[in-house]
Coordinates of C-alpha atoms in Angstrom, one line a residue:
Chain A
X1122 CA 0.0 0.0 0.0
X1123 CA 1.1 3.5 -0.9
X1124 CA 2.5 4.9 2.3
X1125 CA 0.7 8.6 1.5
X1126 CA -2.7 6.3 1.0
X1127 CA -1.7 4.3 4.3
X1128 CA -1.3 7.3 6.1
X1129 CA -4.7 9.1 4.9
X1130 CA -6.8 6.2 6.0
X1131 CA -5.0 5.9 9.4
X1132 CA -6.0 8.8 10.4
X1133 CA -9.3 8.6 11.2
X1134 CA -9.1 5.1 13.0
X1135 CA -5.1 5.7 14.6
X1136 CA -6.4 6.2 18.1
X1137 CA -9.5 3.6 17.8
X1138 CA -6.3 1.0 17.1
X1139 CA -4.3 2.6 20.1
X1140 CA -7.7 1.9 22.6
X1141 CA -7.9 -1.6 21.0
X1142 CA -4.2 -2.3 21.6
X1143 CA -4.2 -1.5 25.1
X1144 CA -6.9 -2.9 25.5
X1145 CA -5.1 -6.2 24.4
X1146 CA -2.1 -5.7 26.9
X1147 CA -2.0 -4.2 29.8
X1148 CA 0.7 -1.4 29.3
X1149 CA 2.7 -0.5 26.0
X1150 CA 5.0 1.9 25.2
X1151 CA 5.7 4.4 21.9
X1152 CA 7.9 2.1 19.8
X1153 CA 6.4 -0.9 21.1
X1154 CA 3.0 -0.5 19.5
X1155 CA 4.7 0.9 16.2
X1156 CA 6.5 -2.6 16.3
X1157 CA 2.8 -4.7 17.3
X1158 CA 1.0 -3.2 14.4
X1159 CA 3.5 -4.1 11.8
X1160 CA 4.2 -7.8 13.2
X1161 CA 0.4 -7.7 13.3
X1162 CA 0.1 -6.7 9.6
X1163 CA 2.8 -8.4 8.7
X1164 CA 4.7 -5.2 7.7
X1165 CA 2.1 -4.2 5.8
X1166 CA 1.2 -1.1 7.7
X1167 CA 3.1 0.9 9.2
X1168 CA 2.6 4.0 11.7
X1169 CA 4.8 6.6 11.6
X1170 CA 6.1 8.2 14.9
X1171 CA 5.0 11.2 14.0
X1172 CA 1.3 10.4 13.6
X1173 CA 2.0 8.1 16.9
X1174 CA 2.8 10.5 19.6
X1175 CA 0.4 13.3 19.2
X1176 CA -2.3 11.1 19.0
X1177 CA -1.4 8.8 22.6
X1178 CA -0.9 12.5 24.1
X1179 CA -4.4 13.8 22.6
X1180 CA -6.0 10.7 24.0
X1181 CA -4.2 10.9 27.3
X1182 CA -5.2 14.4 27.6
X1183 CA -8.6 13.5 27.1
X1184 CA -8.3 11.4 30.1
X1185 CA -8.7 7.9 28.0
X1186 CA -4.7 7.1 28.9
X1187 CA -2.8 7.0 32.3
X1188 CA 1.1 7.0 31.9
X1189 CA 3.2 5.8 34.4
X1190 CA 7.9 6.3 34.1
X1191 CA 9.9 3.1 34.6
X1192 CA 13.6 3.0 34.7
X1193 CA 14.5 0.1 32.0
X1194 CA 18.2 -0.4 31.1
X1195 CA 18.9 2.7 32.7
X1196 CA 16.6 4.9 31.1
X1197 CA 13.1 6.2 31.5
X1198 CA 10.7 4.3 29.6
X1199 CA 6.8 5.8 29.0
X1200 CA 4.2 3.2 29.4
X1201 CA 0.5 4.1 28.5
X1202 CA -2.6 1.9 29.6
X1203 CA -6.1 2.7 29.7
X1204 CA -8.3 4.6 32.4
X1205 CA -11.5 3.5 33.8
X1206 CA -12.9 5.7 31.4
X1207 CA -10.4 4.5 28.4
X1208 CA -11.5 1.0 28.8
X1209 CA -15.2 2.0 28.7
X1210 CA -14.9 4.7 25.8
X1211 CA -12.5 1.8 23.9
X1212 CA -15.5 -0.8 23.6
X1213 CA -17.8 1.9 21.9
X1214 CA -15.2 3.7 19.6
X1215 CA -14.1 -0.2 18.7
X1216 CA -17.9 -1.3 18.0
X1217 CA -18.7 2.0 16.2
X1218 CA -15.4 1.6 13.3
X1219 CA -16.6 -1.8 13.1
X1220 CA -19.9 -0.6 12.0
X1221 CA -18.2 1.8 9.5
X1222 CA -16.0 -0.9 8.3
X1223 CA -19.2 -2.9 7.2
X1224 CA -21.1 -0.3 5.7
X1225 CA -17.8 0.6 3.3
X1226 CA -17.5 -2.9 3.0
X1227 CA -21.1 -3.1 1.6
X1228 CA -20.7 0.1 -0.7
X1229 CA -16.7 -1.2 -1.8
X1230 CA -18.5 -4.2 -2.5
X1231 CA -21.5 -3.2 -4.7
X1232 CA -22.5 -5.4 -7.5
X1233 CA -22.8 -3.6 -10.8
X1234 CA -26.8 -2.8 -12.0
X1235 CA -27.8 -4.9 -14.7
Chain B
X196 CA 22.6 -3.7 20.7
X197 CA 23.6 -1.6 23.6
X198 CA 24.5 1.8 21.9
X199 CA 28.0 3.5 23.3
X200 CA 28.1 6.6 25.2
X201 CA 28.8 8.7 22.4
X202 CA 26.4 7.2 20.7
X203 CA 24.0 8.3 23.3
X204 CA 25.5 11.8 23.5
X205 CA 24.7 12.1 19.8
X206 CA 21.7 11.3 20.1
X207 CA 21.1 13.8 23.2
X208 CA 22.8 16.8 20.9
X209 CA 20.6 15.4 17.4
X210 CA 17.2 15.8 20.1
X211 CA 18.5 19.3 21.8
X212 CA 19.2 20.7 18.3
X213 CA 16.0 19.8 16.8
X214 CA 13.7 21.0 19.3
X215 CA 12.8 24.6 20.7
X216 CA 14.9 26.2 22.7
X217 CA 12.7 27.1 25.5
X218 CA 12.2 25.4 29.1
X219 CA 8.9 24.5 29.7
X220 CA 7.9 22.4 32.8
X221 CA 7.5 18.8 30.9
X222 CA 10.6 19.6 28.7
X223 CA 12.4 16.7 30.4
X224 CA 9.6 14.1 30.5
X225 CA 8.9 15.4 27.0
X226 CA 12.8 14.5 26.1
X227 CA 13.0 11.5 27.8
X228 CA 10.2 9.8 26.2
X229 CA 11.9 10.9 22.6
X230 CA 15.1 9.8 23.5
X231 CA 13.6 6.2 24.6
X232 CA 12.2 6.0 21.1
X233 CA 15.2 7.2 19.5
X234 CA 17.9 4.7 21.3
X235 CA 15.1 1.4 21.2
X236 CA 14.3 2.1 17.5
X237 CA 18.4 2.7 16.5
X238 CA 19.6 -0.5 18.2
X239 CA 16.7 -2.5 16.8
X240 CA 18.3 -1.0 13.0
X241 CA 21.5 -1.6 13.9
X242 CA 20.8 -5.1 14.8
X243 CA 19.9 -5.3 11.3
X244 CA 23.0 -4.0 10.0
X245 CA 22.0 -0.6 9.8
X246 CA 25.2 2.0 10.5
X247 CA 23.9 3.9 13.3
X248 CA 24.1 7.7 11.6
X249 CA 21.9 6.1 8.6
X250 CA 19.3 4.5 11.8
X251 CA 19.6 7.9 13.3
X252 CA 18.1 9.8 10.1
X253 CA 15.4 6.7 9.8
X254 CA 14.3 7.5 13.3
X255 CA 14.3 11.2 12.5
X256 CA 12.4 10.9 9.3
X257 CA 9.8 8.8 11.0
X258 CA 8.9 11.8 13.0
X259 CA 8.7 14.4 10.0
X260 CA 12.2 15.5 10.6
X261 CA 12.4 18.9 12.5
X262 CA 9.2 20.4 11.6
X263 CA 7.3 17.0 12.9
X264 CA 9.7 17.3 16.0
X265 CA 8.6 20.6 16.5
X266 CA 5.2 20.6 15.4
X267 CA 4.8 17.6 18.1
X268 CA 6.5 19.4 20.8
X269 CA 3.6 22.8 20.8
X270 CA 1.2 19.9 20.3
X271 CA 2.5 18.4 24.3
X272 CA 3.0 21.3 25.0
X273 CA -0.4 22.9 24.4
X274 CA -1.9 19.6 25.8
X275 CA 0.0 19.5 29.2
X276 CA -0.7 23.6 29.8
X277 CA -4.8 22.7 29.1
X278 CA -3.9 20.6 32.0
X279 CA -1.5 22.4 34.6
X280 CA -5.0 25.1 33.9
X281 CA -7.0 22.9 35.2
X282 CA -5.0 21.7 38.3
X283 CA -4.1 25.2 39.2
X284 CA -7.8 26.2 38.9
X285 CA -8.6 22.8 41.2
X286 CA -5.2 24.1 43.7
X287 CA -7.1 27.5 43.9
X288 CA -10.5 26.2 44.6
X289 CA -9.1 24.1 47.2
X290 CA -8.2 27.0 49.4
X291 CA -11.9 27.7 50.0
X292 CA -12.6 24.3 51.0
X293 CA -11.3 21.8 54.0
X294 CA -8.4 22.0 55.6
X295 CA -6.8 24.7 53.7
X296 CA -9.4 27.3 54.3
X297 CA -7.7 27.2 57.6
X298 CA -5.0 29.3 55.3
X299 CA -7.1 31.8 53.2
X300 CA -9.9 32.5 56.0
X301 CA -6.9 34.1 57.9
X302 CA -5.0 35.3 55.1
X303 CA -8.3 37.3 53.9
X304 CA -9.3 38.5 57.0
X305 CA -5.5 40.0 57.4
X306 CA -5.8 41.5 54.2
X307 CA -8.5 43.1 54.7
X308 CA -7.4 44.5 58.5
X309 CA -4.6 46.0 56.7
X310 CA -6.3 47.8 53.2
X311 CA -8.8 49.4 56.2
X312 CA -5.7 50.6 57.9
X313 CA -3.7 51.9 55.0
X314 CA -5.8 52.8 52.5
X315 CA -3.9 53.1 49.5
X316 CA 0.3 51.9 49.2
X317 CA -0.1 54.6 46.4
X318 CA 0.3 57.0 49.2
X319 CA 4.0 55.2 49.1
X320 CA 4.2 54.4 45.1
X321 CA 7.1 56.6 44.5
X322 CA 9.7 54.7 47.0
X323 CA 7.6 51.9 45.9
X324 CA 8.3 52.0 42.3
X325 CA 12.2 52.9 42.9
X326 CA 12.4 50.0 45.2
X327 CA 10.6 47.5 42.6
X328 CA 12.4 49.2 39.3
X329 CA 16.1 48.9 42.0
X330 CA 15.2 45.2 42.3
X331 CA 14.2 44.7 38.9
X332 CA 17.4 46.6 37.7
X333 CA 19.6 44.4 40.0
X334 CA 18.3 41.4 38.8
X335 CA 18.9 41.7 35.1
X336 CA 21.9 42.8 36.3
X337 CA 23.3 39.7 38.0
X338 CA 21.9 37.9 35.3
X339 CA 22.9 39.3 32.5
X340 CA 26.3 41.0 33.1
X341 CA 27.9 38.4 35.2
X342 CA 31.2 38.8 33.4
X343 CA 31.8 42.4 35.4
X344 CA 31.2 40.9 38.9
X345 CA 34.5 38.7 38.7
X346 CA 35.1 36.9 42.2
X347 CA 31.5 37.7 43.0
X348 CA 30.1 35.7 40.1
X349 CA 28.9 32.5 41.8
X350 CA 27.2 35.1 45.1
X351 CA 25.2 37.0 42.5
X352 CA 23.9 34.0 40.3
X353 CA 22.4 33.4 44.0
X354 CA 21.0 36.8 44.6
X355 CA 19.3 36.8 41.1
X356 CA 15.9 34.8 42.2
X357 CA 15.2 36.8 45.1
X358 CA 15.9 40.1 43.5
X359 CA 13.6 38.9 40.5
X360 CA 10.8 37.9 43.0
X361 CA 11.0 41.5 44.8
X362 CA 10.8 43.1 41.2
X363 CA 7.5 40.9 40.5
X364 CA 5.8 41.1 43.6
X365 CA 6.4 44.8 43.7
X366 CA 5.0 45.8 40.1
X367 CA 2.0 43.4 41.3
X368 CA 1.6 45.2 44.6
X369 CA 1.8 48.5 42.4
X370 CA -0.6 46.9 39.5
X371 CA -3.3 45.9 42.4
X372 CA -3.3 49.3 44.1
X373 CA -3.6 51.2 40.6
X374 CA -6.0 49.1 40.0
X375 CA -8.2 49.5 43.4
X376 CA -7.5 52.7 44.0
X377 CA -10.6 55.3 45.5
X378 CA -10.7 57.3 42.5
X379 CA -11.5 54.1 40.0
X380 CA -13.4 51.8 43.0
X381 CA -14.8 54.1 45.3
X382 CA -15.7 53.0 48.7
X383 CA -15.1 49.4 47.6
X384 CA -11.9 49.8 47.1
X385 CA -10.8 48.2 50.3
X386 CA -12.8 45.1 49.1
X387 CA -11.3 44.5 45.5
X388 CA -7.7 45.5 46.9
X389 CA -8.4 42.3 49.4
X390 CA -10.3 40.2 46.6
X391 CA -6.9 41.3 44.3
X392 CA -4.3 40.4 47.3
X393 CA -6.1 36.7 47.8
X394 CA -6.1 35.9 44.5
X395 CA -2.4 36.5 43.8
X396 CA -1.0 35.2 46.9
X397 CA -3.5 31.9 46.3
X398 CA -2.3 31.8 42.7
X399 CA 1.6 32.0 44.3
X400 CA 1.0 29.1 46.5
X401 CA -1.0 26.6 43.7
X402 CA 1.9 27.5 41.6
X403 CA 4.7 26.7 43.4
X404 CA 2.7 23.6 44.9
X405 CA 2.4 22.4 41.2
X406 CA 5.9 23.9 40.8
X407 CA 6.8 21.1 43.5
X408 CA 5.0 18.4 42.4
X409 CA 6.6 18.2 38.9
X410 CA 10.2 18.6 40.0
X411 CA 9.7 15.3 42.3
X412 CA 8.4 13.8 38.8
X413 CA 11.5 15.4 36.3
X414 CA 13.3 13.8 39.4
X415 CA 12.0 10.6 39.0
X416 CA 12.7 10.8 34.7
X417 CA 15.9 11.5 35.4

């Protein structure tokens, strides 16, 4: 896939995957989650740190993220998990792409009018 | 791949040079987090058998280069002030609420006692103003021109916050009485001057509580 293309379609569902992710682990940091989705897509798509970062601070601003610092070979290391909140808000935002997924699915799909 | 200590350094100098100069109160959280990205995602390159300068510049493009450094940096930065609004405003509120209204009952009540004895500092504003502008003119001074104060260098560099604190507190102290004065509040006056007073000293306090707060956490990041 065009990385431009890739990047376009992201956008709108970036911080839907972030909820779901976390929601699958219990804590993950930055490069960690840029790793998960491409070993989960098989490399197929990729997300760019710079889409990444403002869009785990948006959601932990929003409240939808808690962050807690660990010390890991010596460094400080950034670990994001859900809230109370983020766990609740994940299970709508998750069930509401998958309804947009079918829908575009259904209009991708159309068969051509005889 | 364990990355050297220069490696590390360059990594530190690539990061300083590419973001904004100015200190801002999450600046090191900020720059830690980066710099975690930065050394995880080289080693895992050079693991490949990436050369680390060509895994530096694959790190840095992932993030738009400079721009997308910088253009994320106002974007924390913006985020975390919404938030340090907020907690102020909450620190603030708390001072009219238990236990610490055990501070600001007294602290008003005080204020007050004293705007009803002395009317106006205005009666006072021109040693005032060339005791705040004196303050003001020594701390730029011992900040700025260090060079001149040879043996004394080290003594001034101490001297500076105070001096810049006197200067502040003054203007504000002249600010509040311009601003309360009988001839634009009347008979109130005595009552905004107090209002005025208890909301800067209670801003003072939240702020350097929150001031507290996050140098325990840049503590912990570094």
């Amino acid at each position: 896939m065009n990385s431009t293309t890739n990047s376009q379609l992201l956008k709108g569902s970036l911080s839907v995957m972030l909820l779901r992710l976390l929601e699958d682990r219990e804590k993950m940091y930055g490069y960690e989650i840029t790793q998960k989705v491409k070993e989960l897509t098989a490399g197929k798509m990729t997300i760019t740190e710079g889409a990444l970062y403002p869009a785990l601070h948006k959601l932990e601003a929003e409240g939808l993220l808690t962050t807690e610092t660990q010390v890991v070979d010596g460094r400080a290391r950034k670990y994001y998990s859900l809230t109370k909140t983020g766990q609740t808000k994940a299970v709508g935002r998750i069930a509401e792409l998958n309804a947009f997924l079918e829908n575009l699915n259904l209009v991708l799909n159309l068969k051509p009018s005889l | 791949m364990h990355l050297t200590h220069e490696q590390a350094r360059q990594i530190d100098s690539h990061l300083r040079s590419n973001l904004t100069k100015v200190q801002w109160w999450h600046q090191d959280e900020f720059v830690a987090e980066l710099t975690d990205h930065y050394i995880t995602g080289i080693s895992e390159r050079m693991e490949r058998g990436m050369p680390f300068e060509a895994a530096l510049q694959d790190v840095f493009a992932g993030f738009g280069k400079r721009a997308g450094l910088e253009r994320l940096e106002l974007n924390y930065r913006m985020l975390r002030a919404k938030e340090d609004r907020r907690a102020m405003m909450r620190l603030m509120v708390s001072y009219f609420g238990f236990p610490r209204l055990f501070i600001s009952l007294p602290l008003i009540t005080l204020l007050f006692q004293v705007k009803t004895i002395v009317p106006s500092f205005l009666d006072y504003g021109y040693p005032l103003l060339l005791i705040t502008n004196g303050m003001g003119l020594l701390a730029w001074l011992f900040k700025n021109r260090l060079a001149h104060l040879g043996k004394f260098q080290a003594a001034a560099q101490r001297l500076t916050a105070p001096f810049r604190k006197a200067f502040n507190w003054g203007t504000l102290v002249f600010a509040i009485e311009l601003f309360s004065s009988p001839l634009l509040t009347g008979t109130s006056s005595p009552y905004v001057a107090t209002f005025l007073y208890t909301i800067s000293i209670l801003f003072s306090l939240s702020l350097t509580k929150l001031e507290k707060t996050y140098t325990l956490r840049r503590r912990i990041v570094n």
